[in-house]
PDB file of C-alpha atoms in Angstrom:
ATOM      1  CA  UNK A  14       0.000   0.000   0.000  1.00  0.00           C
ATOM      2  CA  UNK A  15       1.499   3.504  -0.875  1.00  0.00           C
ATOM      3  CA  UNK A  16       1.285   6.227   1.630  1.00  0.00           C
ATOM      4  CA  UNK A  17       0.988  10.375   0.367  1.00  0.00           C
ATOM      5  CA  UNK A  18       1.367  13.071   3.357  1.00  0.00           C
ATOM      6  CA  UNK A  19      -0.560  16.073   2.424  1.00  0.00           C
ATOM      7  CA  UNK A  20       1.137  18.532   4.251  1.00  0.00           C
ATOM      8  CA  UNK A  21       1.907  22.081   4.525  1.00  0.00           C
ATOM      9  CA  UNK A  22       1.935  24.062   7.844  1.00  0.00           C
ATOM     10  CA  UNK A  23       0.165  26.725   6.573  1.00  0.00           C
ATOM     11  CA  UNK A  24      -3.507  27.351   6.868  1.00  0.00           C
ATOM     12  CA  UNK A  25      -5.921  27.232   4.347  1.00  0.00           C
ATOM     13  CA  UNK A  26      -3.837  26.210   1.272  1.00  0.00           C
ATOM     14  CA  UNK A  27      -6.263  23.569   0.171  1.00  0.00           C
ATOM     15  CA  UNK A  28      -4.763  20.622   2.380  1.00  0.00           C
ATOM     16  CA  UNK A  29      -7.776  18.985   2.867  1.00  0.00           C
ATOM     17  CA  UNK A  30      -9.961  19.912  -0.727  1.00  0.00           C
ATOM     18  CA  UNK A  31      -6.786  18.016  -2.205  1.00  0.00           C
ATOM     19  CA  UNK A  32      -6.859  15.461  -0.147  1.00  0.00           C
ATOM     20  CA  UNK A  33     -10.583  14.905  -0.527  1.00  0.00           C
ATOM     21  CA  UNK A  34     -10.664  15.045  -4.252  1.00  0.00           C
ATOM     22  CA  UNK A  35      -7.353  13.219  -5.067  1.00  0.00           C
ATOM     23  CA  UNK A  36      -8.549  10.487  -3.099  1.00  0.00           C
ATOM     24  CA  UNK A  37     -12.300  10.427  -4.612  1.00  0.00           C
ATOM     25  CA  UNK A  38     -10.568  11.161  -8.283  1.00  0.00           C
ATOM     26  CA  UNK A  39      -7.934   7.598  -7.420  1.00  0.00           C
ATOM     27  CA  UNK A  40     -11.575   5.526  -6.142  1.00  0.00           C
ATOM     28  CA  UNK A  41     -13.359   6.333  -9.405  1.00  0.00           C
ATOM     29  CA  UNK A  42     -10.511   4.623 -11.506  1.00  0.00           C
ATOM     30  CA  UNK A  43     -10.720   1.373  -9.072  1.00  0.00           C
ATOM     31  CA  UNK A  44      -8.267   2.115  -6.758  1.00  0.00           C
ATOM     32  CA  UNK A  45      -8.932   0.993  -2.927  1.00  0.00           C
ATOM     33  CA  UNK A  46      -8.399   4.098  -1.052  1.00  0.00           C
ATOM     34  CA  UNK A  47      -8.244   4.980   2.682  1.00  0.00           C
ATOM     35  CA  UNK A  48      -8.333   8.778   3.595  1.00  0.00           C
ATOM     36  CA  UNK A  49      -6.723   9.528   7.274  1.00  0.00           C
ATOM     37  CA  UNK A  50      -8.187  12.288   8.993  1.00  0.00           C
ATOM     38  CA  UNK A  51      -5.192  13.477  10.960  1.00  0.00           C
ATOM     39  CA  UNK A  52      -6.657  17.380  11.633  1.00  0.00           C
ATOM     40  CA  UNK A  53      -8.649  17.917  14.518  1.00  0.00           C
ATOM     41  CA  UNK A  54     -10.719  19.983  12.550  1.00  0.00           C
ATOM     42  CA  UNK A  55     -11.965  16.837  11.147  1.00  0.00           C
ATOM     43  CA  UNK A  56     -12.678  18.818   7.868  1.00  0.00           C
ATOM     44  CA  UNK A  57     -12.133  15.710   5.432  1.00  0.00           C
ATOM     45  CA  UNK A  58     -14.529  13.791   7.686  1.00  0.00           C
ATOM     46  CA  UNK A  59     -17.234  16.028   7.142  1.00  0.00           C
ATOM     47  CA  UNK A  60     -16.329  16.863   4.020  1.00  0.00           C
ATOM     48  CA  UNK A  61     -16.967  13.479   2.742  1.00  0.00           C
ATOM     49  CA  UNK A  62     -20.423  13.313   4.564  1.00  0.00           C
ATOM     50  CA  UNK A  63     -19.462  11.429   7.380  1.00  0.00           C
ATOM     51  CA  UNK A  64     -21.098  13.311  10.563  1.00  0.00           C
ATOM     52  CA  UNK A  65     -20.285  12.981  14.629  1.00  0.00           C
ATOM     53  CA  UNK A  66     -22.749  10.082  14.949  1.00  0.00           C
ATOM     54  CA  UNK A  67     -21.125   8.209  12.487  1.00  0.00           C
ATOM     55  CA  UNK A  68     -17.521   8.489  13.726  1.00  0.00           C
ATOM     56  CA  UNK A  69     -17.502   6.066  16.636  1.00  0.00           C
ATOM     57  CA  UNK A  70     -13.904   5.410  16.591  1.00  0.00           C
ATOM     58  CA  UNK A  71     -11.006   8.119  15.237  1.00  0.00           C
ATOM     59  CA  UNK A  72      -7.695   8.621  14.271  1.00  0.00           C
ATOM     60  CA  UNK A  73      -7.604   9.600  18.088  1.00  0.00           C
ATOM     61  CA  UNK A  74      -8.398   6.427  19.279  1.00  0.00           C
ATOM     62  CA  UNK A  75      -5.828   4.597  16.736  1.00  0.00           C
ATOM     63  CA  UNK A  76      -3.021   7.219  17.634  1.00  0.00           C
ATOM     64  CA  UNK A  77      -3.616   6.574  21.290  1.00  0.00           C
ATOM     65  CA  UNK A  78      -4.447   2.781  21.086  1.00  0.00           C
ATOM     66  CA  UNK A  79      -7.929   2.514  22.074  1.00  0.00           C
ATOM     67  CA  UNK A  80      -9.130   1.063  18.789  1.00  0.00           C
ATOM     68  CA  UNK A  81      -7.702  -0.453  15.846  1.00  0.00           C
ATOM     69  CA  UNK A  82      -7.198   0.810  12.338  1.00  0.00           C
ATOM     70  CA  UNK A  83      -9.568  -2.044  10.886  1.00  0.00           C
ATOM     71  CA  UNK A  84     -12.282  -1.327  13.234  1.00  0.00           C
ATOM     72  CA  UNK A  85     -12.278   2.443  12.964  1.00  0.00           C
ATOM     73  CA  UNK A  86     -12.550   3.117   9.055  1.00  0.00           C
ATOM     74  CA  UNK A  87     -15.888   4.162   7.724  1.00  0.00           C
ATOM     75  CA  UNK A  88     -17.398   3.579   4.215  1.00  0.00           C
ATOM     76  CA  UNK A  89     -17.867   7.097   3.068  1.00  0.00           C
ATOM     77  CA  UNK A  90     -20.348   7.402  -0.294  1.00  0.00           C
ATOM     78  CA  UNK A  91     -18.063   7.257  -2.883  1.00  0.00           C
ATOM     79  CA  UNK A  92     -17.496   3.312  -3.883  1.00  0.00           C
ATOM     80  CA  UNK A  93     -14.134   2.219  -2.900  1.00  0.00           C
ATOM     81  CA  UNK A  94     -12.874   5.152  -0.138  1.00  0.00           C
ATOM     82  CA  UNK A  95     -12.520   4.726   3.156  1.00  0.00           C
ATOM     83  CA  UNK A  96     -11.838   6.778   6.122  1.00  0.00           C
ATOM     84  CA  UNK A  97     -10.333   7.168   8.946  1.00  0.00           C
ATOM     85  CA  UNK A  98     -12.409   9.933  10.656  1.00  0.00           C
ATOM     86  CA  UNK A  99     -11.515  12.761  13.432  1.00  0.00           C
ATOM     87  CA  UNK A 100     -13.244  14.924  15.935  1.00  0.00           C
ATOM     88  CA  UNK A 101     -11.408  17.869  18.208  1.00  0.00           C
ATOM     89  CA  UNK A 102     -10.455  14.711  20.200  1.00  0.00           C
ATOM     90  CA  UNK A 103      -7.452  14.479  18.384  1.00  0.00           C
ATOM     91  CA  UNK A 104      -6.070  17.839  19.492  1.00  0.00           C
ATOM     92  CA  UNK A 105      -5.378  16.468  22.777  1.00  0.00           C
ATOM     93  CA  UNK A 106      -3.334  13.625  20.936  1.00  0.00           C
ATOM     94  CA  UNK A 107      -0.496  16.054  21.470  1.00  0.00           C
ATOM     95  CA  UNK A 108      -0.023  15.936  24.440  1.00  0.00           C
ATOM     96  CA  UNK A 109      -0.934  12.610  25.650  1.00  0.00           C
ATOM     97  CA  UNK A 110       1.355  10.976  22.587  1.00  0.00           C
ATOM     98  CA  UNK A 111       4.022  12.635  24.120  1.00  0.00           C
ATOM     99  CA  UNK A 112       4.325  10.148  27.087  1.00  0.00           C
ATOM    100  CA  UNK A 113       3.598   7.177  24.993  1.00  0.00           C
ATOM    101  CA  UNK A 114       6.578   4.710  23.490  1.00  0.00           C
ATOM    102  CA  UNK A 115       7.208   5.304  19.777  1.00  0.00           C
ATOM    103  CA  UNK A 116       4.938   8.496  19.652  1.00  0.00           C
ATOM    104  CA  UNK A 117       6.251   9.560  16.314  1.00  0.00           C
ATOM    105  CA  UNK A 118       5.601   5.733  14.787  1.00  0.00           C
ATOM    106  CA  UNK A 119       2.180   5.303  16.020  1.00  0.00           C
ATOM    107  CA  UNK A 120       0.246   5.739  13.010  1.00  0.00           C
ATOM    108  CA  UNK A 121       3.003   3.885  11.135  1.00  0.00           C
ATOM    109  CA  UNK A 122       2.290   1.018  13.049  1.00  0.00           C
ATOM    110  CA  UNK A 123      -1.571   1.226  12.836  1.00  0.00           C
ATOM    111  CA  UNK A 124      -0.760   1.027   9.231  1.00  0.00           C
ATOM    112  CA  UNK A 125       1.565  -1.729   9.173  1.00  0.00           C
ATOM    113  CA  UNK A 126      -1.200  -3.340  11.051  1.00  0.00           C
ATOM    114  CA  UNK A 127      -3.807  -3.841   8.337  1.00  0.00           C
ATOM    115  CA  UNK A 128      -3.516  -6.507   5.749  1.00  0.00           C
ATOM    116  CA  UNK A 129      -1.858  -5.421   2.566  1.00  0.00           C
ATOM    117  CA  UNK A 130      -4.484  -6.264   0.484  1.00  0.00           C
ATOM    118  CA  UNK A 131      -7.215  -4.146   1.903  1.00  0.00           C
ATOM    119  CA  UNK A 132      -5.894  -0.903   0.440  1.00  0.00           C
ATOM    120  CA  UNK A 133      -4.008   0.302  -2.406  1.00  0.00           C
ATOM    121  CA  UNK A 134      -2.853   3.424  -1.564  1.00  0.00           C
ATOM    122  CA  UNK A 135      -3.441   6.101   1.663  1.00  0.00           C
ATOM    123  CA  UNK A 136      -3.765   9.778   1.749  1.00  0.00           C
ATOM    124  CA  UNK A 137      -3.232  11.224   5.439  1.00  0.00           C
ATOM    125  CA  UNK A 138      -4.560  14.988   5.664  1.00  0.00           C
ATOM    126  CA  UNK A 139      -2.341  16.242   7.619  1.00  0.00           C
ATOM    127  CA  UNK A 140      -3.138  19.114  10.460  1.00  0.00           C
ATOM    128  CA  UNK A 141      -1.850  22.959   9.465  1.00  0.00           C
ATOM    129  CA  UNK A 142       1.449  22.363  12.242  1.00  0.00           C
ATOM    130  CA  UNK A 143       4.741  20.622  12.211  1.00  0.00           C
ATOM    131  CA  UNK A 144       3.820  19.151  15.611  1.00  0.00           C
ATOM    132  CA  UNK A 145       3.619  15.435  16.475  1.00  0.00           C
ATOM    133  CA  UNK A 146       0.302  14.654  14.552  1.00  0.00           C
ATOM    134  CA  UNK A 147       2.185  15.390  11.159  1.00  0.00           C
ATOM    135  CA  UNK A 148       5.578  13.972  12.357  1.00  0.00           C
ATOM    136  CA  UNK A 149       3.053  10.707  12.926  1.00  0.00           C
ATOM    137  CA  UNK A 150       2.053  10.937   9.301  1.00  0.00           C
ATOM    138  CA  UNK A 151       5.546  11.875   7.878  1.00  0.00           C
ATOM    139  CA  UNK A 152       6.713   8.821   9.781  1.00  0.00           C
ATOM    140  CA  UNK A 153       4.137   6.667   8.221  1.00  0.00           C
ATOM    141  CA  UNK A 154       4.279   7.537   4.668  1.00  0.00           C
ATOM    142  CA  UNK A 155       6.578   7.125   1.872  1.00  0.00           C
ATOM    143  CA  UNK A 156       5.543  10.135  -0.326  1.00  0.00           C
ATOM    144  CA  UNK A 157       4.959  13.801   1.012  1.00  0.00           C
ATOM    145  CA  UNK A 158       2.742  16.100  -1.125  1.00  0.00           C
ATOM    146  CA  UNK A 159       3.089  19.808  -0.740  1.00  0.00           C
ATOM    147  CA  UNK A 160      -0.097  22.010  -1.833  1.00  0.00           C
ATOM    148  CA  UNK A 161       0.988  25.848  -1.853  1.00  0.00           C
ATOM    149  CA  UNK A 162      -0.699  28.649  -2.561  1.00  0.00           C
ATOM    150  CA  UNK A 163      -0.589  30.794  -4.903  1.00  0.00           C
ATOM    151  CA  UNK A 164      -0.304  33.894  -2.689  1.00  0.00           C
ATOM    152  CA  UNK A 165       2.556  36.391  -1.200  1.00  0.00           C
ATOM    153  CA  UNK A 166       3.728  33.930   1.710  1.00  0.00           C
ATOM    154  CA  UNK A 167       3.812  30.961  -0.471  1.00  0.00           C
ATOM    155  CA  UNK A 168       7.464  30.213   0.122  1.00  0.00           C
ATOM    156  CA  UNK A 169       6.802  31.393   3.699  1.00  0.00           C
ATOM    157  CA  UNK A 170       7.576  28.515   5.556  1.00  0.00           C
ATOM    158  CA  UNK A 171       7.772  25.817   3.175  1.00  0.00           C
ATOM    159  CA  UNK A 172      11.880  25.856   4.116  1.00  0.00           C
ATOM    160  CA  UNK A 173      11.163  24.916   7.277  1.00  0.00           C
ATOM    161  CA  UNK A 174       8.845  22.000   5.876  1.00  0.00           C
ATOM    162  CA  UNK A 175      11.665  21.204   4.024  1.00  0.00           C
ATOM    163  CA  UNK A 176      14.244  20.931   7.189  1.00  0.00           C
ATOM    164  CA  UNK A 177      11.307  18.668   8.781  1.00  0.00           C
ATOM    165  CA  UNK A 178      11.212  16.360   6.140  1.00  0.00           C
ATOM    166  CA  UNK A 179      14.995  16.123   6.217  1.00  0.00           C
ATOM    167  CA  UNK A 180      15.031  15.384  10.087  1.00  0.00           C
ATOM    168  CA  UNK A 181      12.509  12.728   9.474  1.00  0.00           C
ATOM    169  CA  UNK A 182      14.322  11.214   7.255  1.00  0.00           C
ATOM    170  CA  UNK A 183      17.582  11.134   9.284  1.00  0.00           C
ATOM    171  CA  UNK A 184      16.184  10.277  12.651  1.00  0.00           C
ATOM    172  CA  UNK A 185      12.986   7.999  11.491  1.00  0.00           C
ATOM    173  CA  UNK A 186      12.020   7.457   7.894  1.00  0.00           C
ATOM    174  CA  UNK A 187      14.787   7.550   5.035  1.00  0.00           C
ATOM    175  CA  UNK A 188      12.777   6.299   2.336  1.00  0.00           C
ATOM    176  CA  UNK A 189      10.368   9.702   2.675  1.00  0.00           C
ATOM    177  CA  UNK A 190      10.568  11.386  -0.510  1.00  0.00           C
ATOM    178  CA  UNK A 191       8.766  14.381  -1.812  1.00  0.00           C
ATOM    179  CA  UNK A 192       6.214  13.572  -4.448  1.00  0.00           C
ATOM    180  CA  UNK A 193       5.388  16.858  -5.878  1.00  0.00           C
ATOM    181  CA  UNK A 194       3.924  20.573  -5.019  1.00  0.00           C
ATOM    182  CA  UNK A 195       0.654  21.285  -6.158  1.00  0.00           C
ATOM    183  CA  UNK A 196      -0.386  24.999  -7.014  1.00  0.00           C
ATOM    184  CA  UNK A 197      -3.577  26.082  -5.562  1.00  0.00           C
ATOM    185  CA  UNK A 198      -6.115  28.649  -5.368  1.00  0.00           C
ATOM    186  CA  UNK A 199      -4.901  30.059  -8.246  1.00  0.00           C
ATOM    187  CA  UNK A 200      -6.959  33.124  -9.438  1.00  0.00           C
ATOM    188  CA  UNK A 201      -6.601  33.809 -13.082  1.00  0.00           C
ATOM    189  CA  UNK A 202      -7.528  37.427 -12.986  1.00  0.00           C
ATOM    190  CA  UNK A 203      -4.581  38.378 -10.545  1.00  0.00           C
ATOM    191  CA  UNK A 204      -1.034  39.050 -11.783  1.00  0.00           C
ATOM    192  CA  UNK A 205       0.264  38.089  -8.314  1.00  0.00           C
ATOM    193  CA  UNK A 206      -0.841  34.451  -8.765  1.00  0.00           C
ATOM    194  CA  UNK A 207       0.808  34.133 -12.013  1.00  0.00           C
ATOM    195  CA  UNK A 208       4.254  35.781 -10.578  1.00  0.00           C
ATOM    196  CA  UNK A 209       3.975  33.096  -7.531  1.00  0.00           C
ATOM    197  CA  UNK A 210       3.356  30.268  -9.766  1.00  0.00           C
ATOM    198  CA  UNK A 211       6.502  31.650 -12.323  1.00  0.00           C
ATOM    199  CA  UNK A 212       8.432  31.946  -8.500  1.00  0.00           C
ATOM    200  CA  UNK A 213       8.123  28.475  -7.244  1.00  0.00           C
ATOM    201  CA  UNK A 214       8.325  26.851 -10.442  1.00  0.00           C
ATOM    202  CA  UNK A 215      11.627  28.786 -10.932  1.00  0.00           C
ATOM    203  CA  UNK A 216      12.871  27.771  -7.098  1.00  0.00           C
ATOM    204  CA  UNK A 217      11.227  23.810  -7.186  1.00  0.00           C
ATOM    205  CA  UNK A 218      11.545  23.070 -10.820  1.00  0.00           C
ATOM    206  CA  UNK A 219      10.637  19.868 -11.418  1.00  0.00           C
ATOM    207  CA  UNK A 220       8.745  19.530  -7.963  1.00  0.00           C
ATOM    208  CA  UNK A 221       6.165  21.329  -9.216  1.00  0.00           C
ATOM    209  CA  UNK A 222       2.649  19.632 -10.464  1.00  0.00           C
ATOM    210  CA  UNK A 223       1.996  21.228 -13.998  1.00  0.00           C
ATOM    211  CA  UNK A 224      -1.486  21.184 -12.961  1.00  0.00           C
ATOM    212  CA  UNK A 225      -2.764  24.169 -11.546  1.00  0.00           C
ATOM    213  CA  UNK A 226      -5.655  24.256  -9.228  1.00  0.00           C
ATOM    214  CA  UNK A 227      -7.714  27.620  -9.852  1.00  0.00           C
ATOM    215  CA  UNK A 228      -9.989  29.151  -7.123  1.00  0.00           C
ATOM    216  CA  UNK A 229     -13.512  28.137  -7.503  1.00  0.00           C
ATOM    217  CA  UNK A 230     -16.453  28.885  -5.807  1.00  0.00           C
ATOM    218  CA  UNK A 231     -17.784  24.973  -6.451  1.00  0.00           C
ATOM    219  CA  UNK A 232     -14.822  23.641  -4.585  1.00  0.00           C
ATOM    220  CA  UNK A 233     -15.858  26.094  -1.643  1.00  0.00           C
ATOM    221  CA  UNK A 234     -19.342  24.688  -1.653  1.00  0.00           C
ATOM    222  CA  UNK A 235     -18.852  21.289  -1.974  1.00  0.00           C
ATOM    223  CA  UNK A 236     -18.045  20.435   1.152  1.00  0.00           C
ATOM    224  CA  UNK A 237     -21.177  22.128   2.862  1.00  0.00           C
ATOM    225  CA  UNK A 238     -23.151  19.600   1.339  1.00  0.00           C
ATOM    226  CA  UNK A 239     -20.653  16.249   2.392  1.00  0.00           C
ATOM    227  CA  UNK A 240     -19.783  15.527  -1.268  1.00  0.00           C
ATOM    228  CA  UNK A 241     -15.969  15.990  -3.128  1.00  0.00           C
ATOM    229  CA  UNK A 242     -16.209  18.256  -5.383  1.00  0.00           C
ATOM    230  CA  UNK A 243     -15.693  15.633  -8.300  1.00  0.00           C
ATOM    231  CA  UNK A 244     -18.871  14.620  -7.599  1.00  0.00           C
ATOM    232  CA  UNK A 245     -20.275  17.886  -6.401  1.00  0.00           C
ATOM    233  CA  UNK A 246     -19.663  19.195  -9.858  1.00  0.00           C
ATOM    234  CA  UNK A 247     -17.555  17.404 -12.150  1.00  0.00           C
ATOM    235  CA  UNK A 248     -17.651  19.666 -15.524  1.00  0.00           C
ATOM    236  CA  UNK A 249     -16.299  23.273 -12.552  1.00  0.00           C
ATOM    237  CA  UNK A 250     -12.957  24.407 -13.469  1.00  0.00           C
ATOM    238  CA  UNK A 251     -11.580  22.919  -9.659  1.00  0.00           C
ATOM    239  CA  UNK A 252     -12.687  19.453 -10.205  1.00  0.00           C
ATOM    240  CA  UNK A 253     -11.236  19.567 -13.631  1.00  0.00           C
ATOM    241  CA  UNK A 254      -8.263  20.009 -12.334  1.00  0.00           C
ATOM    242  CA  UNK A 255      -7.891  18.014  -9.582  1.00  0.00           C
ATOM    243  CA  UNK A 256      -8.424  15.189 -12.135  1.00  0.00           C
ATOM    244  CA  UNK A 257      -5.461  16.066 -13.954  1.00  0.00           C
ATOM    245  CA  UNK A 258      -3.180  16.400 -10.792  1.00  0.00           C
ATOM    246  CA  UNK A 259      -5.090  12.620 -10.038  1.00  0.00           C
ATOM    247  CA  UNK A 260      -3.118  11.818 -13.316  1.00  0.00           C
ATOM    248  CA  UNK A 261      -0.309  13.138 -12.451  1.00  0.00           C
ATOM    249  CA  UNK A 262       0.412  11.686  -9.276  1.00  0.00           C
ATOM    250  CA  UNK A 263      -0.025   8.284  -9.820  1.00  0.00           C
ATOM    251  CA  UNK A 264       2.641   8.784 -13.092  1.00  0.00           C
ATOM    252  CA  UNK A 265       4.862  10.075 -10.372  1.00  0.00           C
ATOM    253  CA  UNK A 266       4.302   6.560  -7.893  1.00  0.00           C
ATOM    254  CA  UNK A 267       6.485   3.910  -8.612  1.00  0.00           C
ATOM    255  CA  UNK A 268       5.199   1.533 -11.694  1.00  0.00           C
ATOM    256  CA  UNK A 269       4.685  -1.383  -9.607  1.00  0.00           C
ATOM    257  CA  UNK A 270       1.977   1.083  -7.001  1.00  0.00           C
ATOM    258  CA  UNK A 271       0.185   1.398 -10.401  1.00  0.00           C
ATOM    259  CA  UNK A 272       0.497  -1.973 -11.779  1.00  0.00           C
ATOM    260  CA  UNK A 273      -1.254  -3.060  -8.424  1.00  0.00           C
TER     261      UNK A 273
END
C-alpha cells in the first residue's frame, strides 16, 4: 500500500480539498483508497459526509491505542474510499502521545497493522502544524505532497517543511521522498498568482505539479453539502483540475503502485 502526506503548515492552502478530491478522483478509476483524517478539525470527515454520529472510533483512538485501524474506518459514499475519521479529540493527541513509546511511529504502526491487500494506496490529511500529529504521518508515509498557494507567503515557511522532512528522514524514515507541489487557489484574474506560480516553479523546478488548481467557488461549496467536489460538480474548473493532478500523481508513484 502507498502512503501520500498532504502537508503544509500553513492554513488554508487547500490541504484537505486536495486530499478529498485526489482520493475520490484515485476511487473512481478502481483504486482501494483509505483517507486519514489526521486534523482535529476533522474537515475531510465532514467533508466526505461522514457526521459525529457516524464516527464512533477516530484517528484519536488509533493514535492513542484505544481502537484499531480495521475497526475504525468508515465507508464514506463514494465506492471504494474509506476513512479514517476525526473529531477535536485528536487535538489532545499532542499531548498525551508525548508520554507514549514510539509516539512519532504510532500511526506507522496502525498502518503496518492492516492486511496489505485491503488498500491500495493512503492519503493522510495532515493538520496545518509541524507538531507530532504530522511527524506521525511523515513517519508513516513514503511520499509527502506539498499544496501551496498561490499567494505572497507561499514560500513562507515551506523551508522549514523542508528541514522537517529532512530530520525525518535522518532520525525515522529515510525512504520519505517528496512527491510533488501542487499549485492552488490560483486566481486567473490576478497578476500576483501568475508571478507566484513563475516563483516556485523557478525555485522547485521539477517539484512542481503542472497542474494548476484555480480558485472556484464549487470547490468552496462542496463540502457544505458532504460531497468531493468531483462529484459535487464534475464539468467546474476545480474538479477539472484536480483530475489532472489525479493523473499526475499516480505517473509520479512507482510503476509497480500502479500496476497493483
Amino acid at each position: 500500500m502507498m502512503r501520500v502526506a498532504i502537508a503544509n503548515q500553513k492554513g488554508g492552502v487547500g490541504k484537505t480539498t486536495t486530499a478529498i478530491n485526489l482520493a475520490t478522483a484515485l476511487a473512481a478509476i478502481g483504486w482501494k483508497v483509505l483517507l486519514v483524517d489526521l486534523d482535529p478539525q476533522g474537515n475531510a470527515s465532514t467533508g466526505l459526509g461522514v457526521g459525529h454520529a457516524g464516527r464512533e472510533h477516530t484517528s484519536y483512538d488509533v493514535l492513542i491505542g484505544n481502537a484499531s485501524l480495521g475497526d475504525s474506518v468508515v465507508q464514506t459514499r463514494v465506492p471504494r474510499l474509506e476513512l479514517l475519521p476525526a473529531t477535536m479529540d485528536l487535538s489532545g493527541a499532542e499531548v498525551e502521545l508525548v508520554s507514549l513509546t514510539d509516539r512519532a511511529r504510532r500511526l506507522e504502526r496502525a498502518l503496518d497493522s492492516v492486511g496489505s491487500g485491503r488498500w491500495d494506496i493512503c492519503l493522510i490529511d495532515c493538520p496545518p502544524s509541524l507538531g507530532l500529529l504530522t511527524v506521525n504521518a511523515l513517519v508513516a508515509a513514503k511520499h509527502l505532497l506539498v499544496p501551496l498557494q498561490c499567494e505572497f507567503f507561499a514560500l513562507e515557511g515551506l523551508s522549514q517543511l523542508l528541514q522537517t522532512v529532512e530530520r525525518i528522514r535522518l532520525g525515522f524514515n529515510p525512504d520519505l521522498q517528496i512527491l510533488g507541489v501542487a499549485l492552488t487557489m490560483f486566481d486567473r484574474r490576478n497578476k500576483l498568482s501568475q508571478q507566484v506560480a513563475d516563483d516556485v516553479r523557478a525555485c522547485l523546478g521539477r517539484a512542481v505539479f503542472e497542474t494548476v488548481v484555480p480558485r472556484n467557488v464549487r470547490l468552496s461549496e462542496a463540502p457544505s453539502h458532504g460531497l468531493p467536489a468531483l462529484i459535487y460538480d464534475l464539468r467546474c474548473s476545480g474538479s477539472e483540475a484536480y483530475v489532472r493532478l489525479a493523473r499526475e500523481l499516480m505517473a509520479r508513484l512507482p510503476r509497480e503502485a500502479v500496476a497493483a
